[in-house]
Amino acid sequence: MNELQIKTMAEFMAAGEEPELLFWVGCAGSFDERAQKITKAVATILNNVGIKFAILGTEESCTGDPAKRAGNEFLFQMMAMTNIEVLNAYNIKKIVTACPHCFNTLKNEYPELGGNYEVLHHSQLLQQLIDEGKLKIENGETFKGKKITYHDPCYLGRANGVYEAPRAVIEQLDAELTEMKRCKTNGLCCGAGGAQMFKEPEKGNKDINIERTEEALALKPDVIAVGCPFCMTMIRDGVKLAEKETEVQVLDIAEIAAKANGWS
């Protein structure tokens, strides 16, 4: 990601400057090869709309979400306190992240440990930029006439009530947004939440991600849109199993916005 010339908080501080916001990359966005493309898309958009932002770089650690969901509250608090010390030392006020799990933890669970920030999911920031006229989908040919269905991430949707922001991006396109029967408040989990991402599923009739992907594929979409790196993994696996990889793309909201503007 060097070509984007992303600065760290340490570099901003050394130059005596302050960024408008901190981009919290998250573990998936840092280490997962597919999620790195989402990170790049977010950074590209922030650059192109002229937002001065920073990352923590090597000072960023896991928020502790998987530890907490798996029941290890002690480990979660240790990780959270370490992060809060770093964030508060840099006087961070505003954070954007492309991961609903990081979003939920930073927004709802850090305040009681002394970490109070304005936290946005990247789809919320995109909606703000669209509303302010700073992000226009001017080159929407990429998705013209395409059928798109959107999968609500649990930690963004049902846990935090964010449903319209991701759809605002799709609605800017000359495309057809088709909803699955189980969407918004009635959405079905991809199967990765609550630290389930890191373990094998229990025995049952069918894996949740297969069930969810089948629901999406039944609509015969060109694109399944997601807003979470965990959902991206689970839905992509489902599409792969159905052997629909050449027909159906799985794209994050940020990737859709970047591609529609010819930025990627």
Coordinates of C-alpha atoms in Angstrom, one line a residue:
M1 CA 0.0 0.0 0.0
N2 CA 3.0 2.3 -0.3
E3 CA 1.7 4.0 -3.4
L4 CA -1.1 5.5 -1.3
Q5 CA 1.4 7.1 1.0
I6 CA -0.4 6.4 4.2
K7 CA 1.0 8.1 7.2
T8 CA 1.0 6.7 10.8
M9 CA -0.1 8.6 13.8
A10 CA 3.6 8.7 14.9
E11 CA 4.5 10.4 11.7
F12 CA 1.7 13.0 12.1
M13 CA 2.8 13.7 15.7
A14 CA 6.5 14.0 14.7
A15 CA 5.4 16.6 12.1
G16 CA 3.3 18.5 14.7
E17 CA 0.1 17.7 12.8
E18 CA -3.2 16.1 13.5
P19 CA -5.3 14.0 11.1
E20 CA -9.0 14.4 10.7
L21 CA -9.5 10.8 11.6
L22 CA -7.8 7.5 12.4
F23 CA -8.4 4.6 10.1
W24 CA -8.5 1.5 12.3
V25 CA -7.5 -1.3 9.9
G26 CA -8.2 -4.4 12.1
C27 CA -6.6 -7.8 12.0
A28 CA -8.5 -9.1 9.0
G29 CA -7.8 -5.8 7.1
S30 CA -4.1 -6.2 7.9
F31 CA -3.4 -9.9 7.5
D32 CA -6.1 -11.5 5.3
E33 CA -5.2 -11.3 1.7
R34 CA -8.7 -10.7 0.5
A35 CA -9.6 -8.2 3.2
Q36 CA -6.4 -6.2 2.4
K37 CA -8.2 -5.2 -0.8
I38 CA -11.0 -3.7 1.3
T39 CA -8.4 -1.7 3.3
K40 CA -6.9 -0.5 0.1
A41 CA -10.3 0.6 -1.2
V42 CA -11.1 2.6 2.0
A43 CA -7.7 4.3 1.9
T44 CA -8.1 5.1 -1.8
I45 CA -11.5 6.7 -1.2
L46 CA -10.2 8.7 1.8
N47 CA -7.3 9.9 -0.3
N48 CA -9.4 10.8 -3.3
V49 CA -12.0 12.9 -1.3
G50 CA -9.2 14.7 0.5
I51 CA -9.6 13.5 4.0
K52 CA -6.4 13.7 6.1
F53 CA -6.2 10.4 7.9
A54 CA -3.7 8.2 9.7
I55 CA -3.3 4.6 10.7
L56 CA -1.6 3.3 13.9
G57 CA 0.6 0.9 11.9
T58 CA 2.6 -1.4 14.1
E59 CA 1.1 0.2 17.2
E60 CA -2.4 -1.2 16.3
S61 CA -3.4 -4.4 18.1
C62 CA -6.5 -6.6 18.0
T63 CA -9.5 -4.9 19.7
G64 CA -10.0 -8.0 21.7
D65 CA -13.4 -8.8 20.2
P66 CA -12.6 -12.5 19.5
A67 CA -11.3 -13.0 23.0
K68 CA -14.4 -11.4 24.5
R69 CA -16.8 -13.4 22.3
A70 CA -15.0 -16.6 23.2
G71 CA -15.4 -15.9 26.9
N72 CA -12.0 -14.7 27.9
E73 CA -13.0 -11.3 29.5
F74 CA -9.6 -11.0 31.2
L75 CA -7.6 -11.2 27.9
F76 CA -10.1 -8.8 26.3
Q77 CA -9.6 -6.2 29.0
M78 CA -5.9 -6.4 28.8
M79 CA -5.9 -5.9 25.0
A80 CA -8.5 -3.1 25.2
M81 CA -6.6 -1.2 27.9
T82 CA -3.4 -1.4 25.9
N83 CA -5.2 0.0 22.8
I84 CA -6.9 2.7 24.8
E85 CA -3.5 3.9 26.2
V86 CA -2.2 4.2 22.6
L87 CA -5.3 6.0 21.3
N88 CA -5.5 8.4 24.3
A89 CA -1.8 9.2 24.1
Y90 CA -2.5 10.4 20.5
N91 CA -5.6 12.3 21.6
I92 CA -7.7 10.3 19.0
K93 CA -11.3 11.7 18.7
K94 CA -12.6 10.1 15.5
I95 CA -12.1 6.5 14.2
V96 CA -13.3 4.8 11.0
T97 CA -13.1 1.1 10.5
A98 CA -14.1 -1.4 7.8
C99 CA -14.8 -4.2 10.3
P100 CA -18.1 -4.3 12.2
H101 CA -16.5 -6.3 14.9
C102 CA -13.9 -3.6 15.6
F103 CA -16.6 -1.0 15.2
N104 CA -18.9 -2.6 17.7
T105 CA -16.1 -3.1 20.3
L106 CA -14.5 0.4 19.9
K107 CA -17.9 2.1 20.0
N108 CA -19.8 0.1 22.7
E109 CA -17.2 -1.6 24.8
Y110 CA -14.2 0.7 25.1
P111 CA -16.0 3.6 26.8
E112 CA -16.4 1.8 30.1
L113 CA -12.7 1.2 30.1
G114 CA -11.8 4.8 29.4
G115 CA -11.8 4.9 25.6
N116 CA -14.3 7.4 24.4
Y117 CA -14.3 8.1 20.6
E118 CA -16.6 8.9 17.7
V119 CA -16.6 5.6 15.9
L120 CA -17.8 5.1 12.3
H121 CA -18.2 2.1 10.2
H122 CA -16.8 2.8 6.7
S123 CA -20.3 2.6 5.2
Q124 CA -21.4 5.4 7.5
L125 CA -18.5 7.6 6.4
L126 CA -19.3 6.8 2.8
Q127 CA -23.0 7.8 3.3
Q128 CA -21.8 11.1 4.9
L129 CA -19.5 11.8 2.0
I130 CA -22.4 11.1 -0.5
D131 CA -24.8 13.4 1.5
E132 CA -22.2 16.2 1.5
G133 CA -21.6 15.8 -2.2
K134 CA -17.9 14.9 -1.6
L135 CA -18.4 11.3 -3.0
K136 CA -20.2 11.1 -6.3
I137 CA -20.5 7.9 -8.2
E138 CA -19.6 9.6 -11.4
N139 CA -18.4 6.6 -13.4
G140 CA -21.0 4.0 -12.6
E141 CA -20.6 2.1 -15.9
T142 CA -18.9 -0.8 -14.0
F143 CA -22.2 -1.7 -12.4
K144 CA -24.7 -0.5 -14.9
G145 CA -27.7 -2.8 -15.2
K146 CA -26.2 -5.2 -12.6
K147 CA -28.3 -6.9 -10.0
I148 CA -26.8 -6.5 -6.5
T149 CA -28.0 -8.0 -3.2
Y150 CA -26.6 -6.9 0.1
H151 CA -25.8 -9.1 3.1
D152 CA -26.2 -7.3 6.5
P153 CA -23.4 -8.0 8.9
C154 CA -24.8 -8.9 12.4
Y155 CA -22.5 -6.6 14.3
L156 CA -23.3 -3.7 12.0
G157 CA -27.0 -4.4 11.5
R158 CA -28.8 -6.0 14.4
A159 CA -26.2 -5.0 17.0
N160 CA -25.9 -1.4 15.9
G161 CA -29.0 -0.7 13.7
V162 CA -26.9 0.4 10.7
Y163 CA -28.9 -0.6 7.6
E164 CA -29.2 2.4 5.3
A165 CA -25.6 3.5 5.1
P166 CA -24.3 0.6 3.1
R167 CA -27.4 0.6 0.8
A168 CA -26.9 4.4 0.2
V169 CA -23.7 3.4 -1.8
I170 CA -25.6 0.8 -3.9
E171 CA -28.5 3.2 -4.5
Q172 CA -26.0 5.7 -6.2
L173 CA -25.3 3.1 -8.9
D174 CA -27.3 2.5 -12.0
A175 CA -28.0 -1.0 -10.7
E176 CA -30.8 -3.0 -9.2
L177 CA -30.7 -3.6 -5.4
T178 CA -32.6 -6.8 -4.7
E179 CA -33.1 -7.7 -1.1
M180 CA -33.0 -11.2 0.3
K181 CA -36.1 -12.3 2.3
R182 CA -34.0 -12.4 5.5
C183 CA -32.5 -8.9 5.6
K184 CA -32.1 -5.9 7.9
T185 CA -33.6 -6.6 11.3
N186 CA -34.4 -10.1 10.2
G187 CA -31.0 -10.8 8.6
L188 CA -29.2 -14.1 8.8
C189 CA -25.7 -14.4 10.2
C190 CA -22.9 -15.5 7.8
G191 CA -21.7 -17.9 10.5
A192 CA -18.5 -16.1 11.5
G193 CA -19.6 -13.9 14.4
G194 CA -19.0 -14.5 18.1
A195 CA -15.5 -15.9 17.4
Q196 CA -17.0 -18.7 15.3
M197 CA -14.6 -17.6 12.5
F198 CA -11.8 -19.2 14.3
K199 CA -13.2 -22.7 15.0
E200 CA -14.8 -25.5 13.1
P201 CA -18.6 -25.5 13.0
E202 CA -20.6 -27.9 15.1
K203 CA -22.3 -30.8 13.3
G204 CA -25.6 -30.0 11.8
N205 CA -27.5 -30.3 8.5
K206 CA -25.8 -27.4 6.8
D207 CA -23.2 -24.7 7.5
I208 CA -24.8 -21.3 8.1
N209 CA -22.6 -19.6 5.4
I210 CA -23.9 -22.1 2.8
E211 CA -27.5 -21.5 3.8
R212 CA -26.9 -17.7 3.6
T213 CA -25.1 -17.9 0.2
E214 CA -27.8 -20.1 -1.2
E215 CA -30.3 -17.4 -0.2
A216 CA -28.3 -14.8 -2.0
L217 CA -27.6 -16.9 -5.1
A218 CA -31.4 -17.7 -5.5
L219 CA -31.8 -14.1 -6.5
K220 CA -29.4 -14.6 -9.4
P221 CA -27.3 -11.6 -8.5
D222 CA -24.2 -10.3 -10.4
V223 CA -22.8 -9.0 -7.1
I224 CA -23.2 -10.0 -3.5
A225 CA -22.3 -6.9 -1.5
V226 CA -20.9 -7.1 2.1
G227 CA -19.7 -4.7 4.7
C228 CA -17.5 -7.0 6.8
P229 CA -14.3 -8.9 6.2
F230 CA -15.6 -12.0 8.1
C231 CA -18.8 -12.0 6.0
M232 CA -16.5 -11.6 2.9
T233 CA -14.7 -14.9 3.8
M234 CA -17.9 -16.8 4.6
I235 CA -19.9 -15.7 1.5
R236 CA -16.9 -16.2 -0.8
D237 CA -16.5 -19.8 0.5
G238 CA -20.2 -20.4 -0.2
V239 CA -20.0 -19.0 -3.7
K240 CA -16.9 -21.2 -4.3
L241 CA -18.7 -24.3 -3.1
A242 CA -21.6 -23.5 -5.4
E243 CA -19.1 -23.1 -8.3
K244 CA -20.4 -19.6 -9.1
E245 CA -17.1 -17.7 -8.8
T246 CA -17.1 -16.7 -12.5
E247 CA -20.7 -15.5 -12.5
V248 CA -21.0 -13.8 -9.1
Q249 CA -18.7 -11.3 -7.5
V250 CA -18.5 -10.8 -3.7
L251 CA -17.5 -7.2 -3.1
D252 CA -17.3 -4.9 -0.1
I253 CA -19.2 -1.6 -0.1
A254 CA -15.9 0.3 -0.3
E255 CA -14.7 -1.7 -3.2
I256 CA -18.0 -1.0 -5.0
A257 CA -17.6 2.8 -4.4
A258 CA -14.0 2.8 -5.5
K259 CA -14.6 0.7 -8.6
A260 CA -17.6 2.8 -9.6
N261 CA -15.4 5.9 -9.6
G262 CA -12.6 4.2 -11.5
W263 CA -10.3 4.4 -8.5
S264 CA -9.4 0.7 -8.5

